[in-house]
Amino acid sequence: LNVLGMRWQGGMGGSVTVNGGARPAHFKRYLGYSTQDAPFLRVFTVEETLSFFASLKLRKESSLEQQKARVREVMEEMDMTEAAGTKIGDPLSGGISGGQARRLGIAAELINCPPILMLDEPTSGLDAATAYNLCRILSKYAQEKRVSVLMTIHQPRSAMLQSISRLLVLARG
């Protein structure tokens, strides 16, 4: 996933092509990439965090009102509206749940509507119900927005597999 997402700096053999041709230099602009543990400032709320990402990722021509509208839209899409005013926090001081933290990391990448979303183990560490809910949300988002979602998942439950339209199983690497 790191190689495909243009995040691997180490040595690697082979080539990555897009639609049969060389990957364009600006290809990274088409990608949203969320890691397992996205680092956020724990003193910010969910809405403040997404507003910060909107100010960085949306076009300079977009007004503050357009940015706020996009933040609200993404919070709805990722089922985070109820947590909008909750601080990120940490395990000791409280804050958003692990599932909400994962959805926030993904939501931050969805702010600028990338056509390709790459997720590094978005369900690891989540209980079965939360992991299934996340996969359901992602499946719905992918269908409605016509976004390609690529993700790595270790040992998915059968219910989660039903929300995946195409599956590639890898063994030993």
Protein backbone atom coordinates (compact mmCIF):
# COMPACT_ATOMS: atom_id res chain seq x y z
CA LEU A 1 0.00 0.00 0.00
CA ASN A 2 2.87 2.34 0.76
CA VAL A 3 4.38 1.72 -2.67
CA LEU A 4 1.08 2.33 -4.45
CA GLY A 5 0.43 5.41 -2.32
CA MET A 6 3.84 6.89 -3.19
CA ARG A 7 4.97 6.80 0.45
CA TRP A 8 7.77 4.23 0.18
CA GLN A 9 11.23 5.77 -0.01
CA GLY A 10 13.24 2.55 0.27
CA GLY A 11 14.57 0.39 -2.50
CA MET A 12 12.02 -1.59 -4.48
CA GLY A 13 12.15 -3.38 -7.80
CA GLY A 14 9.51 -3.23 -10.51
CA SER A 15 7.23 -0.47 -11.67
CA VAL A 16 3.83 0.94 -10.86
CA THR A 17 1.61 1.95 -13.78
CA VAL A 18 -1.72 3.75 -13.99
CA ASN A 19 -4.09 2.56 -16.71
CA GLY A 20 -1.16 0.83 -18.41
CA GLY A 21 1.10 3.89 -18.53
CA ALA A 22 3.68 5.58 -16.36
CA ARG A 23 2.31 7.12 -13.20
CA PRO A 24 1.93 10.89 -13.76
CA ALA A 25 4.07 13.20 -11.61
CA HIS A 26 0.95 14.78 -10.10
CA PHE A 27 -0.65 11.40 -9.29
CA LYS A 28 -0.27 11.92 -5.54
CA ARG A 29 -2.87 14.72 -5.73
CA TYR A 30 -5.49 12.07 -6.56
CA LEU A 31 -4.79 10.07 -3.42
CA GLY A 32 -6.15 10.23 0.08
CA TYR A 33 -4.03 8.11 2.43
CA SER A 34 -4.95 7.35 6.03
CA THR A 35 -2.59 5.49 8.32
CA GLN A 36 -3.59 3.28 11.27
CA ASP A 37 -2.93 5.96 13.84
CA ALA A 38 -3.32 9.44 12.41
CA PRO A 39 -1.75 11.99 14.77
CA PHE A 40 -4.14 14.75 15.85
CA LEU A 41 -3.86 17.50 18.41
CA ARG A 42 -5.75 16.15 21.39
CA VAL A 43 -6.96 19.60 22.50
CA PHE A 44 -8.90 20.12 19.24
CA THR A 45 -12.47 18.97 18.75
CA VAL A 46 -13.49 16.79 15.81
CA GLU A 47 -14.93 19.80 13.99
CA GLU A 48 -11.86 21.97 14.67
CA THR A 49 -9.60 19.22 13.36
CA LEU A 50 -11.56 18.83 10.14
CA SER A 51 -11.76 22.61 9.73
CA PHE A 52 -7.98 22.77 10.00
CA PHE A 53 -7.64 20.11 7.28
CA ALA A 54 -10.18 21.96 5.12
CA SER A 55 -8.14 25.17 5.37
CA LEU A 56 -5.07 23.26 4.18
CA LYS A 57 -6.57 20.97 1.54
CA LEU A 58 -9.34 22.91 -0.16
CA ARG A 59 -8.66 25.30 -2.98
CA LYS A 60 -7.62 28.80 -2.03
CA GLU A 61 -10.71 30.12 -3.86
CA SER A 62 -13.07 28.33 -1.48
CA SER A 63 -14.69 30.61 1.05
CA LEU A 64 -14.80 29.97 4.77
CA GLU A 65 -18.49 29.16 4.40
CA GLN A 66 -17.73 26.57 1.67
CA GLN A 67 -15.07 25.03 3.89
CA LYS A 68 -17.51 24.81 6.82
CA ALA A 69 -20.11 23.21 4.54
CA ARG A 70 -17.60 20.59 3.39
CA VAL A 71 -16.62 19.84 7.00
CA ARG A 72 -20.30 19.31 7.92
CA GLU A 73 -20.79 17.10 4.85
CA VAL A 74 -17.79 14.90 5.67
CA MET A 75 -18.86 14.59 9.32
CA GLU A 76 -22.27 13.35 8.12
CA GLU A 77 -20.74 10.94 5.62
CA MET A 78 -18.46 9.45 8.27
CA ASP A 79 -21.21 9.39 10.94
CA MET A 80 -19.35 11.84 13.19
CA THR A 81 -21.87 14.66 13.56
CA GLU A 82 -22.65 13.77 17.18
CA ALA A 83 -18.93 13.93 18.05
CA ALA A 84 -18.36 17.34 16.38
CA GLY A 85 -17.79 19.16 19.68
CA THR A 86 -15.87 16.37 21.40
CA LYS A 87 -12.16 16.88 21.98
CA ILE A 88 -9.84 14.30 20.43
CA GLY A 89 -8.35 13.64 23.86
CA ASP A 90 -6.31 10.61 24.80
CA PRO A 91 -6.84 7.33 26.69
CA LEU A 92 -6.08 8.96 30.05
CA SER A 93 -8.14 12.14 29.76
CA GLY A 94 -11.00 10.77 27.65
CA GLY A 95 -12.17 12.02 24.28
CA ILE A 96 -13.36 10.31 21.13
CA SER A 97 -13.46 6.52 20.89
CA GLY A 98 -11.03 4.39 18.88
CA GLY A 99 -13.61 3.92 16.13
CA GLN A 100 -14.26 7.65 15.99
CA ALA A 101 -10.51 8.31 15.82
CA ARG A 102 -10.24 5.97 12.82
CA ARG A 103 -13.20 7.65 11.12
CA LEU A 104 -11.67 11.06 11.84
CA GLY A 105 -8.41 10.04 10.16
CA ILE A 106 -10.36 8.93 7.12
CA ALA A 107 -12.59 12.03 7.18
CA ALA A 108 -9.50 14.26 7.15
CA GLU A 109 -8.45 12.59 3.90
CA LEU A 110 -11.93 12.93 2.39
CA ILE A 111 -12.07 16.72 2.84
CA ASN A 112 -10.82 17.39 -0.70
CA CYS A 113 -12.76 14.49 -2.33
CA PRO A 114 -9.86 12.37 -3.61
CA PRO A 115 -10.88 9.86 -6.31
CA ILE A 116 -8.68 7.20 -4.67
CA LEU A 117 -8.68 6.54 -0.93
CA MET A 118 -6.00 4.30 0.55
CA LEU A 119 -6.40 2.99 4.10
CA ASP A 120 -3.74 1.18 6.08
CA GLU A 121 -5.52 -1.34 8.32
CA PRO A 122 -8.49 0.88 9.23
CA THR A 123 -10.14 -1.88 11.28
CA SER A 124 -7.22 -3.13 13.37
CA GLY A 125 -7.81 -2.71 17.08
CA LEU A 126 -11.55 -2.19 16.63
CA ASP A 127 -14.21 -4.54 17.96
CA ALA A 128 -16.22 -6.52 15.40
CA ALA A 129 -19.27 -4.24 15.43
CA THR A 130 -17.22 -1.04 15.05
CA ALA A 131 -15.10 -2.57 12.28
CA TYR A 132 -18.21 -3.73 10.43
CA ASN A 133 -19.80 -0.28 10.79
CA LEU A 134 -16.67 1.37 9.38
CA CYS A 135 -16.66 -0.98 6.37
CA ARG A 136 -20.37 -0.29 5.82
CA ILE A 137 -19.76 3.48 5.88
CA LEU A 138 -16.81 3.15 3.47
CA SER A 139 -18.77 0.92 1.09
CA LYS A 140 -21.65 3.39 1.00
CA TYR A 141 -19.27 6.32 0.48
CA ALA A 142 -17.43 4.54 -2.34
CA GLN A 143 -20.68 3.78 -4.17
CA GLU A 144 -22.25 7.21 -3.71
CA LYS A 145 -19.14 9.26 -4.50
CA ARG A 146 -17.65 6.83 -7.04
CA VAL A 147 -14.39 6.67 -5.10
CA SER A 148 -11.98 3.76 -5.25
CA VAL A 149 -11.17 2.58 -1.74
CA LEU A 150 -8.07 0.40 -1.31
CA MET A 151 -7.37 -0.96 2.14
CA THR A 152 -5.35 -3.58 3.89
CA ILE A 153 -7.24 -5.71 6.38
CA HIS A 154 -5.84 -8.59 8.41
CA GLN A 155 -8.25 -11.39 9.31
CA PRO A 156 -11.55 -9.74 8.33
CA ARG A 157 -14.79 -11.28 9.52
CA SER A 158 -17.16 -12.68 6.92
CA ALA A 159 -19.72 -9.89 7.48
CA MET A 160 -17.05 -7.31 6.56
CA LEU A 161 -16.14 -9.19 3.41
CA GLN A 162 -19.71 -8.85 2.17
CA SER A 163 -19.32 -5.05 1.98
CA ILE A 164 -16.23 -5.35 -0.25
CA SER A 165 -16.85 -5.36 -4.01
CA ARG A 166 -13.41 -6.61 -5.12
CA LEU A 167 -10.98 -8.59 -3.02
CA LEU A 168 -7.33 -9.50 -3.49
CA VAL A 169 -5.95 -12.04 -1.04
CA LEU A 170 -2.19 -12.07 -0.48
CA ALA A 171 -0.17 -14.73 1.30
CA ARG A 172 3.46 -14.51 2.36
CA GLY A 173 4.00 -10.93 1.36
